[in-house]
Short mmCIF file of C-alpha atoms in Angstrom, two decimals:
data_model
loop_
_atom_site.label_atom_id
_atom_site.label_comp_id
_atom_site.label_asym_id
_atom_site.label_seq_id
_atom_site.Cartn_x
_atom_site.Cartn_y
_atom_site.Cartn_z
CA UNK A 1 -17.88 -22.09 -20.75
CA UNK A 2 -18.28 -25.68 -19.60
CA UNK A 3 -15.65 -27.25 -17.39
CA UNK A 4 -14.37 -29.34 -20.33
CA UNK A 5 -14.07 -26.36 -22.63
CA UNK A 6 -12.53 -24.26 -19.90
CA UNK A 7 -9.96 -26.97 -19.26
CA UNK A 8 -9.05 -27.09 -22.93
CA UNK A 9 -8.73 -23.34 -23.10
CA UNK A 10 -6.62 -23.14 -19.99
CA UNK A 11 -4.32 -25.88 -21.14
CA UNK A 12 -3.78 -24.11 -24.45
CA UNK A 13 -5.20 -26.94 -26.57
CA UNK A 14 -7.23 -24.72 -28.95
CA UNK A 15 -5.93 -25.53 -32.42
CA UNK A 16 -2.72 -26.85 -30.91
CA UNK A 17 -1.50 -23.44 -29.71
CA UNK A 18 0.35 -22.87 -26.49
CA UNK A 19 -1.18 -20.63 -23.85
CA UNK A 20 0.12 -17.08 -23.74
CA UNK A 21 0.41 -14.48 -21.05
CA UNK A 22 -1.59 -11.31 -21.06
CA UNK A 23 0.47 -8.19 -21.79
CA UNK A 24 3.98 -7.13 -21.04
CA UNK A 25 3.96 -7.55 -17.30
CA UNK A 26 1.99 -10.76 -17.12
CA UNK A 27 5.03 -12.59 -18.33
CA UNK A 28 7.07 -11.14 -15.48
CA UNK A 29 4.97 -12.69 -12.76
CA UNK A 30 6.75 -16.03 -12.71
CA UNK A 31 7.34 -17.57 -9.34
CA UNK A 32 10.29 -19.85 -10.01
CA UNK A 33 12.98 -18.58 -7.60
CA UNK A 34 15.77 -19.83 -9.82
CA UNK A 35 14.90 -17.48 -12.70
CA UNK A 36 16.85 -14.33 -13.40
CA UNK A 37 14.90 -11.31 -12.16
CA UNK A 38 14.24 -9.78 -15.55
CA UNK A 39 11.07 -9.80 -17.62
CA UNK A 40 12.82 -10.93 -20.80
CA UNK A 41 14.45 -13.91 -19.08
CA UNK A 42 11.15 -14.99 -17.59
CA UNK A 43 9.43 -14.74 -20.95
CA UNK A 44 12.12 -16.85 -22.63
CA UNK A 45 11.86 -19.43 -19.89
CA UNK A 46 8.14 -19.73 -20.50
CA UNK A 47 8.57 -20.07 -24.25
CA UNK A 48 11.35 -22.64 -24.05
CA UNK A 49 9.92 -24.82 -21.26
CA UNK A 50 6.53 -26.12 -20.36
CA UNK A 51 4.54 -23.84 -22.70
CA UNK A 52 3.21 -26.90 -24.60
CA UNK A 53 2.83 -29.14 -21.58
CA UNK A 54 -0.86 -30.21 -21.50
CA UNK A 55 -0.78 -30.31 -17.69
CA UNK A 56 0.16 -26.66 -17.36
CA UNK A 57 -2.60 -24.28 -16.22
CA UNK A 58 -2.15 -20.79 -17.65
CA UNK A 59 -4.24 -17.76 -18.56
CA UNK A 60 -6.98 -18.37 -21.13
CA UNK A 61 -5.37 -16.25 -23.83
CA UNK A 62 -4.36 -12.60 -23.84
CA UNK A 63 -7.77 -11.35 -22.70
CA UNK A 64 -8.48 -13.73 -19.84
CA UNK A 65 -10.83 -11.75 -17.54
CA UNK A 66 -9.36 -13.41 -14.43
CA UNK A 67 -5.94 -11.94 -15.15
CA UNK A 68 -5.69 -8.79 -12.95
CA UNK A 69 -4.02 -6.94 -15.82
CA UNK A 70 -7.28 -7.36 -17.78
CA UNK A 71 -9.64 -6.35 -14.99
CA UNK A 72 -12.02 -3.49 -15.85
CA UNK A 73 -11.68 -0.18 -14.02
CA UNK A 74 -14.76 -0.97 -11.92
CA UNK A 75 -12.97 -4.02 -10.51
CA UNK A 76 -9.52 -2.46 -10.06
CA UNK A 77 -10.68 0.77 -8.45
CA UNK A 78 -12.13 -0.73 -5.23
CA UNK A 79 -8.88 -2.62 -4.68
CA UNK A 80 -6.77 0.51 -5.19
CA UNK A 81 -9.03 2.54 -2.85
CA UNK A 82 -8.82 -0.07 -0.09
CA UNK A 83 -5.05 -0.47 -0.46
CA UNK A 84 -4.58 3.32 -0.53
CA UNK A 85 -6.62 3.77 2.65
CA UNK A 86 -4.84 1.01 4.53
CA UNK A 87 -1.46 2.24 3.30
CA UNK A 88 -2.36 5.76 4.51
CA UNK A 89 -3.49 4.55 7.92
CA UNK A 90 -0.19 2.85 8.62
CA UNK A 91 2.09 5.95 8.53
CA UNK A 92 -0.75 8.10 9.87
CA UNK A 93 -0.42 6.08 13.08
CA UNK A 94 3.35 6.35 13.03
CA UNK A 95 3.42 10.04 13.92
CA UNK A 96 0.23 10.39 15.93
CA UNK A 97 2.18 9.93 19.12
CA UNK A 98 4.65 12.71 18.21
CA UNK A 99 2.38 15.60 19.17
CA UNK A 100 0.83 13.62 22.05
CA UNK A 101 4.22 12.70 23.56
CA UNK A 102 4.31 15.54 26.16
CA UNK A 103 0.94 14.43 27.54
CA UNK A 104 1.99 10.76 27.50
CA UNK A 105 5.21 11.51 29.38
CA UNK A 106 3.37 13.67 31.90
CA UNK A 107 0.77 10.96 32.49
CA UNK A 108 3.48 8.35 33.11
CA UNK A 109 5.63 10.76 35.19
CA UNK A 110 8.68 10.55 32.93
CA UNK A 111 11.07 13.31 31.82
CA UNK A 112 13.28 11.14 29.59
CA UNK A 113 13.33 12.90 26.20
CA UNK A 114 14.93 9.93 24.43
CA UNK A 115 12.20 7.63 25.73
CA UNK A 116 9.59 10.10 24.54
CA UNK A 117 11.11 10.08 21.05
CA UNK A 118 11.32 6.28 21.15
CA UNK A 119 7.54 6.00 21.56
CA UNK A 120 7.33 7.29 17.99
CA UNK A 121 10.50 5.62 16.69
CA UNK A 122 9.70 2.11 17.97
CA UNK A 123 6.70 1.99 15.65
CA UNK A 124 8.98 2.70 12.67
CA UNK A 125 11.38 0.08 14.02
CA UNK A 126 8.56 -2.43 13.53
CA UNK A 127 8.62 -1.47 9.85
CA UNK A 128 12.17 -2.81 9.67
CA UNK A 129 11.17 -6.33 10.78
CA UNK A 130 7.67 -6.76 9.38
CA UNK A 131 8.59 -6.64 5.67
CA UNK A 132 10.87 -9.65 6.10
CA UNK A 133 7.73 -11.68 6.82
CA UNK A 134 4.95 -9.89 4.92
CA UNK A 135 6.79 -9.83 1.58
CA UNK A 136 7.57 -13.57 1.46
CA UNK A 137 4.16 -14.52 2.87
CA UNK A 138 2.41 -12.44 0.19
CA UNK A 139 4.39 -14.30 -2.48
CA UNK A 140 3.46 -17.61 -0.87
CA UNK A 141 -0.22 -17.14 0.08
CA UNK A 142 -1.27 -14.04 -1.89
CA UNK A 143 -1.77 -10.35 -1.16
CA UNK A 144 -5.37 -10.49 0.07
CA UNK A 145 -4.74 -12.74 3.07
CA UNK A 146 -1.80 -10.61 4.18
CA UNK A 147 -3.81 -7.39 4.06
CA UNK A 148 -6.61 -8.96 6.09
CA UNK A 149 -4.34 -10.55 8.70
CA UNK A 150 -2.24 -7.41 9.22
CA UNK A 151 -5.36 -5.24 9.53
CA UNK A 152 -6.73 -7.43 12.31
CA UNK A 153 -3.43 -7.45 14.22
CA UNK A 154 -3.11 -3.67 13.81
CA UNK A 155 -6.65 -3.20 15.16
CA UNK A 156 -6.03 -5.38 18.23
CA UNK A 157 -2.77 -3.73 19.26
CA UNK A 158 -4.12 -0.22 18.83
CA UNK A 159 -6.71 -1.18 21.42
CA UNK A 160 -3.84 -2.38 23.63
CA UNK A 161 -2.06 0.98 23.22
CA UNK A 162 -5.22 2.86 24.17
CA UNK A 163 -5.76 0.96 27.44
CA UNK A 164 -2.20 0.29 28.64
CA UNK A 165 -1.25 1.54 32.10
CA UNK A 166 2.55 1.66 31.79
CA UNK A 167 4.98 3.16 29.34
CA UNK A 168 6.80 -0.14 28.77
CA UNK A 169 3.58 -1.73 27.58
CA UNK A 170 2.90 1.21 25.31
CA UNK A 171 6.34 0.83 23.70
CA UNK A 172 5.87 -2.93 23.23
CA UNK A 173 2.37 -2.60 21.78
CA UNK A 174 3.49 0.19 19.45
CA UNK A 175 6.26 -2.05 18.12
CA UNK A 176 3.86 -4.91 17.32
CA UNK A 177 1.41 -2.46 15.75
CA UNK A 178 4.30 -1.20 13.61
CA UNK A 179 5.14 -4.75 12.48
CA UNK A 180 1.52 -5.24 11.41
CA UNK A 181 1.30 -1.81 9.78
CA UNK A 182 4.37 -2.48 7.65
CA UNK A 183 2.38 -4.95 5.54
CA UNK A 184 0.48 -2.50 3.30
CA UNK A 185 3.55 -0.28 2.97
CA UNK A 186 5.53 -3.34 1.84
CA UNK A 187 3.15 -4.98 -0.64
CA UNK A 188 1.18 -1.98 -1.97
CA UNK A 189 3.73 -1.51 -4.77
CA UNK A 190 3.45 -5.21 -5.61
CA UNK A 191 -0.33 -4.85 -5.82
CA UNK A 192 0.10 -2.00 -8.31
CA UNK A 193 2.50 -4.18 -10.36
CA UNK A 194 -0.14 -6.94 -10.29
CA UNK A 195 -2.87 -4.66 -11.63
CA UNK A 196 -1.19 -2.27 -14.06
CA UNK A 197 1.14 -2.68 -17.03
CA UNK A 198 4.40 -0.82 -17.10
CA UNK A 199 3.18 2.21 -19.05
CA UNK A 200 0.45 2.97 -16.47
CA UNK A 201 2.31 1.98 -13.33
CA UNK A 202 3.72 5.39 -12.36
CA UNK A 203 0.36 7.14 -12.06
CA UNK A 204 -1.23 4.22 -10.20
CA UNK A 205 1.69 4.08 -7.79
CA UNK A 206 1.33 7.81 -7.14
CA UNK A 207 -2.24 7.33 -5.91
CA UNK A 208 -1.33 4.40 -3.69
CA UNK A 209 1.72 6.14 -2.24
CA UNK A 210 -0.18 9.31 -1.29
CA UNK A 211 -1.13 7.77 2.03
CA UNK A 212 2.28 6.49 3.13
CA UNK A 213 3.91 9.82 2.29
CA UNK A 214 1.13 12.19 3.42
CA UNK A 215 0.02 10.20 6.47
CA UNK A 216 2.95 11.24 8.69
CA UNK A 217 1.91 14.87 8.18
CA UNK A 218 -1.76 14.67 9.12
CA UNK A 219 -1.20 12.24 12.01
CA UNK A 220 0.35 14.79 14.39
CA UNK A 221 -2.32 17.39 13.51
CA UNK A 222 -5.17 15.05 14.37
CA UNK A 223 -3.43 13.81 17.51
CA UNK A 224 -2.48 17.32 18.64
CA UNK A 225 -6.03 18.60 18.65
CA UNK A 226 -7.60 15.40 19.94
CA UNK A 227 -5.06 14.89 22.73
CA UNK A 228 -5.41 18.44 24.00
CA UNK A 229 -9.20 18.18 23.98
CA UNK A 230 -9.78 14.63 25.24
CA UNK A 231 -6.41 13.25 26.38
CA UNK A 232 -3.69 11.25 24.63
CA UNK A 233 -5.58 7.94 24.82
CA UNK A 234 -8.16 9.29 22.39
CA UNK A 235 -5.46 9.58 19.77
CA UNK A 236 -5.20 5.79 19.93
CA UNK A 237 -8.97 5.32 20.12
CA UNK A 238 -9.18 7.22 16.84
CA UNK A 239 -6.74 4.68 15.40
CA UNK A 240 -8.93 1.88 16.73
CA UNK A 241 -11.96 3.32 14.94
CA UNK A 242 -10.09 3.83 11.67
CA UNK A 243 -8.36 0.44 11.78
CA UNK A 244 -11.68 -1.26 12.53
CA UNK A 245 -13.11 0.39 9.43
CA UNK A 246 -10.08 -0.81 7.47
CA UNK A 247 -10.72 -4.40 8.60
CA UNK A 248 -14.31 -4.24 7.34
CA UNK A 249 -13.65 -2.71 3.91
CA UNK A 250 -10.65 -4.95 3.33
CA UNK A 251 -12.67 -8.12 3.91
CA UNK A 252 -15.57 -6.83 1.80
CA UNK A 253 -13.93 -5.07 -1.16
CA UNK A 254 -10.34 -6.25 -1.47
CA UNK A 255 -9.55 -8.98 -4.00
CA UNK A 256 -6.62 -11.24 -4.69
CA UNK A 257 -4.35 -9.73 -7.35
CA UNK A 258 -1.31 -12.01 -7.26
CA UNK A 259 -1.11 -14.08 -10.46
CA UNK A 260 0.47 -17.07 -8.74
CA UNK A 261 -2.36 -17.36 -6.20
CA UNK A 262 -5.09 -16.91 -8.83
CA UNK A 263 -3.60 -19.59 -11.09
CA UNK A 264 -3.09 -21.93 -8.14
CA UNK A 265 -6.79 -21.60 -7.30
CA UNK A 266 -7.66 -22.27 -10.94
CA UNK A 267 -5.42 -25.34 -10.99
CA UNK A 268 -7.01 -26.65 -7.79
CA UNK A 269 -10.49 -26.17 -9.23
CA UNK A 270 -9.60 -27.89 -12.51
CA UNK A 271 -8.01 -30.84 -10.72
CA UNK A 272 -11.33 -31.41 -8.99
CA UNK A 273 -13.38 -30.91 -12.17
CA UNK A 274 -11.25 -33.08 -14.46
CA UNK A 275 -9.89 -35.64 -12.03
CA UNK A 276 -6.41 -35.00 -13.40
CA UNK A 277 -4.00 -34.76 -10.40
CA UNK A 278 -1.11 -33.67 -12.64
CA UNK A 279 -2.54 -30.25 -13.48
CA UNK A 280 -0.37 -27.49 -12.07
CA UNK A 281 -0.06 -23.74 -12.32
CA UNK A 282 2.44 -22.39 -14.81
CA UNK A 283 3.83 -20.17 -12.05
CA UNK A 284 4.27 -22.99 -9.55
CA UNK A 285 7.62 -23.92 -8.06
CA UNK A 286 8.92 -27.35 -7.13
CA UNK A 287 10.00 -26.11 -3.72
CA UNK A 288 7.90 -26.80 -0.64
CA UNK A 289 6.17 -23.83 1.06
CA UNK A 290 8.70 -24.04 3.92
CA UNK A 291 11.68 -24.03 1.55
CA UNK A 292 10.26 -21.20 -0.49
CA UNK A 293 9.44 -19.12 2.61
CA UNK A 294 12.95 -19.53 4.00
CA UNK A 295 14.46 -18.55 0.69
CA UNK A 296 12.07 -15.60 0.30
CA UNK A 297 12.85 -14.31 3.77
CA UNK A 298 16.51 -13.79 2.91
CA UNK A 299 15.82 -12.48 -0.60
CA UNK A 300 15.11 -8.85 0.46
CA UNK A 301 18.38 -8.70 2.39
CA UNK A 302 20.28 -10.35 -0.48
CA UNK A 303 18.84 -7.80 -2.88
CA UNK A 304 19.69 -4.96 -0.50
CA UNK A 305 23.28 -6.08 0.03
CA UNK A 306 24.15 -7.58 -3.37
CA UNK A 307 22.26 -5.40 -5.85
CA UNK A 308 23.79 -1.97 -6.44
CA UNK A 309 20.53 -0.44 -7.77
CA UNK A 310 18.57 -1.65 -4.74
CA UNK A 311 21.15 -0.60 -2.17
CA UNK A 312 21.94 2.84 -3.54
CA UNK A 313 18.34 3.78 -4.32
CA UNK A 314 17.23 2.46 -0.93
CA UNK A 315 19.97 4.45 0.78
CA UNK A 316 18.95 7.70 -0.92
CA UNK A 317 15.26 7.15 -0.14
CA UNK A 318 16.05 6.11 3.43
CA UNK A 319 18.08 9.27 3.98
CA UNK A 320 15.23 11.56 2.97
CA UNK A 321 12.71 9.42 4.85
CA UNK A 322 14.81 9.66 8.01
CA UNK A 323 15.10 13.42 7.60
CA UNK A 324 11.34 13.80 7.46
CA UNK A 325 10.89 11.96 10.77
CA UNK A 326 13.81 13.75 12.37
CA UNK A 327 12.37 17.15 11.48
CA UNK A 328 8.98 16.16 12.90
CA UNK A 329 10.62 15.82 16.33
CA UNK A 330 12.08 19.35 16.08
CA UNK A 331 8.77 21.17 15.60
CA UNK A 332 7.95 21.47 19.33
CA UNK A 333 11.46 22.86 19.93
CA UNK A 334 11.36 25.31 17.02
CA UNK A 335 7.76 26.47 16.93
CA UNK A 336 6.95 25.97 20.59
CA UNK A 337 10.06 27.34 22.30
CA UNK A 338 11.37 29.81 19.71
CA UNK A 339 8.10 31.05 18.19
CA UNK A 340 5.83 30.54 21.20
CA UNK A 341 3.17 28.47 19.41
CA UNK A 342 0.52 26.63 21.43
CA UNK A 343 0.08 22.86 21.17
CA UNK A 344 -2.61 23.35 18.51
CA UNK A 345 -0.42 25.83 16.67
CA UNK A 346 2.49 23.39 16.66
CA UNK A 347 0.20 20.72 15.22
CA UNK A 348 -0.72 23.00 12.31
CA UNK A 349 2.94 23.54 11.38
CA UNK A 350 3.00 19.96 10.07
CA UNK A 351 0.86 21.19 7.18
CA UNK A 352 3.95 22.70 5.54
CA UNK A 353 5.45 19.34 4.65
CA UNK A 354 1.95 18.03 3.88
CA UNK A 355 1.30 20.68 1.26
CA UNK A 356 4.74 20.07 -0.23
CA UNK A 357 4.01 16.34 -0.35
CA UNK A 358 0.73 16.92 -2.19
CA UNK A 359 2.39 19.20 -4.73
CA UNK A 360 5.16 16.66 -5.24
CA UNK A 361 2.59 13.92 -5.70
CA UNK A 362 0.68 15.90 -8.34
CA UNK A 363 3.92 16.63 -10.15
CA UNK A 364 5.10 13.01 -10.02
CA UNK A 365 1.76 11.62 -11.14
CA UNK A 366 1.67 14.04 -14.06
CA UNK A 367 5.18 13.54 -15.41
CA UNK A 368 6.45 10.10 -14.32
CA UNK A 369 4.69 8.01 -16.99
CA UNK A 370 4.79 10.83 -19.54
CA UNK A 371 8.56 11.24 -19.36
CA UNK A 372 9.09 7.48 -19.53
CA UNK A 373 6.75 7.19 -22.54
CA UNK A 374 8.47 10.04 -24.39
CA UNK A 375 11.94 8.60 -23.78
CA UNK A 376 10.71 5.16 -24.80
CA UNK A 377 9.56 6.52 -28.17
CA UNK A 378 12.93 8.21 -28.68
CA UNK A 379 14.60 4.90 -27.86
CA UNK A 380 12.86 3.08 -30.69
CA UNK A 381 9.96 1.84 -28.58
CA UNK A 382 12.14 0.02 -26.04
CA UNK A 383 11.65 0.91 -22.38
CA UNK A 384 14.54 1.27 -19.96
CA UNK A 385 14.01 1.54 -16.18
CA UNK A 386 16.32 4.58 -16.21
CA UNK A 387 13.57 6.51 -17.98
CA UNK A 388 11.99 6.91 -14.51
CA UNK A 389 14.95 8.85 -13.13
CA UNK A 390 14.82 12.41 -14.57
CA UNK A 391 12.33 13.52 -11.90
CA UNK A 392 14.77 12.40 -9.20
CA UNK A 393 17.21 15.07 -10.34
CA UNK A 394 14.67 17.71 -9.31
CA UNK A 395 14.14 16.12 -5.90
CA UNK A 396 17.90 15.93 -5.36
CA UNK A 397 17.92 19.75 -5.38
CA UNK A 398 14.70 20.32 -3.44
CA UNK A 399 15.77 18.28 -0.40
CA UNK A 400 18.96 20.22 0.49
CA UNK A 401 17.20 23.53 -0.30
CA UNK A 402 14.45 22.63 2.16
CA UNK A 403 16.92 21.58 4.87
CA UNK A 404 19.05 24.72 4.61
CA UNK A 405 16.00 27.00 4.47
CA UNK A 406 14.29 25.38 7.45
CA UNK A 407 17.43 25.23 9.57
CA UNK A 408 18.79 28.75 9.15
CA UNK A 409 15.51 30.66 9.06
CA UNK A 410 14.46 28.89 12.25
CA UNK A 411 17.87 29.54 13.81
CA UNK A 412 17.61 33.28 13.03
CA UNK A 413 13.90 33.33 13.97
CA UNK A 414 12.78 34.70 10.62
CA UNK A 415 9.00 34.93 10.27
CA UNK A 416 7.52 31.49 11.03
CA UNK A 417 6.12 31.01 7.52
CA UNK A 418 9.62 30.81 6.01
CA UNK A 419 10.81 27.69 7.90
CA UNK A 420 7.42 26.11 7.18
CA UNK A 421 7.99 26.76 3.46
CA UNK A 422 11.36 25.05 3.92
CA UNK A 423 9.58 21.94 5.24
CA UNK A 424 7.35 22.14 2.16
CA UNK A 425 10.40 21.90 -0.09
CA UNK A 426 11.51 18.83 1.87
CA UNK A 427 8.07 17.22 1.60
CA UNK A 428 7.97 17.78 -2.15
CA UNK A 429 11.53 16.54 -2.57
CA UNK A 430 10.79 13.41 -0.55
CA UNK A 431 7.90 12.23 -2.69
CA UNK A 432 9.49 13.25 -6.01
CA UNK A 433 12.49 11.16 -4.97
CA UNK A 434 10.53 8.24 -3.57
CA UNK A 435 8.10 7.58 -6.42
CA UNK A 436 10.63 7.51 -9.30
CA UNK A 437 13.04 5.52 -7.12
CA UNK A 438 10.61 2.75 -6.17
CA UNK A 439 9.12 2.64 -9.69
CA UNK A 440 12.62 2.30 -11.11
CA UNK A 441 13.32 -0.70 -8.87
CA UNK A 442 9.95 -2.31 -9.61
CA UNK A 443 10.62 -1.92 -13.36
CA UNK A 444 13.93 -3.77 -12.87
CA UNK A 445 12.67 -6.50 -10.54
CA UNK A 446 8.99 -6.84 -11.46
CA UNK A 447 9.28 -10.56 -10.71
CA UNK A 448 10.17 -9.74 -7.10
CA UNK A 449 8.17 -6.53 -6.61
CA UNK A 450 7.23 -7.43 -3.02
CA UNK A 451 10.79 -8.39 -2.13
CA UNK A 452 12.38 -5.26 -3.57
CA UNK A 453 9.79 -3.15 -1.77
CA UNK A 454 10.58 -5.02 1.43
CA UNK A 455 14.29 -4.34 0.97
CA UNK A 456 13.64 -0.59 0.59
CA UNK A 457 11.25 -0.57 3.56
CA UNK A 458 13.72 -2.32 5.87
CA UNK A 459 16.51 0.18 5.28
CA UNK A 460 14.42 3.34 5.35
CA UNK A 461 12.56 2.15 8.45
CA UNK A 462 15.80 1.56 10.32
CA UNK A 463 16.96 5.05 9.40
CA UNK A 464 13.56 6.55 10.17
CA UNK A 465 13.49 4.86 13.59
CA UNK A 466 17.07 5.46 14.71
CA UNK A 467 17.95 8.86 13.24
CA UNK A 468 15.38 10.80 15.33
CA UNK A 469 16.92 9.31 18.49
CA UNK A 470 20.13 11.18 17.71
CA UNK A 471 18.26 14.38 16.92
CA UNK A 472 18.02 15.98 20.39
CA UNK A 473 21.75 15.54 21.10
CA UNK A 474 22.72 16.77 17.62
CA UNK A 475 20.58 19.89 17.81
CA UNK A 476 21.73 20.59 21.38
CA UNK A 477 25.35 20.49 20.18
CA UNK A 478 25.03 22.19 16.78
CA UNK A 479 21.83 24.18 16.95
CA UNK A 480 19.00 24.07 14.44
CA UNK A 481 20.98 25.88 11.74
CA UNK A 482 24.15 23.83 11.64
CA UNK A 483 22.30 20.62 12.57
CA UNK A 484 20.11 20.87 9.47
CA UNK A 485 23.09 22.06 7.43
CA UNK A 486 24.86 18.79 8.28
CA UNK A 487 21.84 16.90 6.94
CA UNK A 488 21.80 19.16 3.91
CA UNK A 489 25.44 18.43 3.08
CA UNK A 490 24.68 14.70 3.18
CA UNK A 491 21.73 15.30 0.83
CA UNK A 492 24.04 17.21 -1.55
CA UNK A 493 26.41 14.22 -1.53
CA UNK A 494 23.52 12.03 -2.73
CA UNK A 495 22.86 14.17 -5.83
CA UNK A 496 25.25 12.14 -8.08
CA UNK A 497 23.38 8.86 -7.41
CA UNK A 498 20.52 9.30 -9.94
CA UNK A 499 22.98 10.88 -12.39
CA UNK A 500 25.24 7.83 -12.19
CA UNK A 501 22.31 5.48 -12.73
CA UNK A 502 21.13 7.56 -15.68
CA UNK A 503 24.56 7.24 -17.33
CA UNK A 504 25.67 3.77 -16.22
CA UNK A 505 22.36 2.18 -15.20
CA UNK A 506 22.17 -0.38 -18.00
CA UNK A 507 25.70 -1.61 -17.27
CA UNK A 508 24.96 -1.80 -13.53
CA UNK A 509 21.72 -3.68 -14.13
CA UNK A 510 23.46 -6.12 -16.46
CA UNK A 511 25.92 -6.97 -13.72
CA UNK A 512 23.21 -7.25 -11.06
CA UNK A 513 21.05 -9.56 -13.21
CA UNK A 514 23.74 -12.24 -13.09
CA UNK A 515 23.02 -12.81 -9.42
CA UNK A 516 20.32 -15.20 -8.30
CA UNK A 517 17.75 -13.87 -5.85
#
């Protein structure tokens, strides 16, 4: 198409028709921060304002090939593979230090158990701060630049961890690496929302979330064997190698998926080609980048504190997430001291939760979209975000079962396979809870997918970082049995949350949508 024809098509001047968005979710990608965070409101805004403005740059019809929702599989798949790998590497690094901690503490002549736990926890603490920057920046400058920048920072500070000569430096470098690593965990769900319509989002999200949920399991196994064979620094050199690979494939294969950024680039190109300085993206905002960034930085916290769906779902997911990290710190105590496992044997016990996670992922990927589609048909073809929640009811039972089984069978020193099976229940429950929960929130706030993901990440990272610090004292006072029973009772108390949202979710969402984010 010539530049003149392309301009006419983009501006919606064919036969006097206004430009249209491409599918259900394209209309939800508006950037105006004053809009209500619902897809219907955004669509109405577009119809009632600016749709016939000849200076508005929009998609070239419903089948515009530049719209990520219309990309062919061959173009989407490399992006999903890169994002999945980077998102796996981030939590993989989070627990690598767990099994190497005894060697690290010995090398630095320290016997402080809390400090040893903090070497792992401080990385997760970085997850609590990074999303406040990565989410807004991705909505300002696009996803691709954020992936590339965070990968480079992660690579550099893993090198720093590998060569540091004092434990204070290791803690500081781990924190900065955690801030960088929080980027893919924060915006991966937004990338999925960019690429897939609602009816295919659950399965796509399952593939992307495999890494973040399975990574913490395989990290300690790799580090346990490598540290025992070559020393703890090689655990970090492995991260350097993997993160260097991530930098390369991200620069080569990753593409921009954010509709705002793509349309801004198109508007910039057309302004040069046509000489019309008034051309602007349909998703543009009148706010300056500084104003928008400041507003976007506080949006995740506003959503977390003022939106009942975001807070309660984030709290439930954060609880299970914190449990998984807390239990990781108990494996040396349980399987090393009580069962007499070697360092390599302890590392293999992490496979229990890993297998459970994989089974939960397969289950979630198979049923999440199917259940939602079936319920949508029964509801006269109208989708409700609550149609994502039935699977959460299963996870609400699996989590306390896993905690009680692991705690009491380990306390009574039943055969070692039984507590490992208990960790498998917890791993399955974690992912079956996480995927429906985050998909539910993205369905509600598709406009602010990165921000709602950031809100969830902040809370669960704080819990995941701080809860393990209390673990040694709790287990010393209560023992493994009653310590895990306490966690199990809290998990039982969370069971009514998805039930309440299933029954009253539409009313709660209606109230939440009145607030401006």
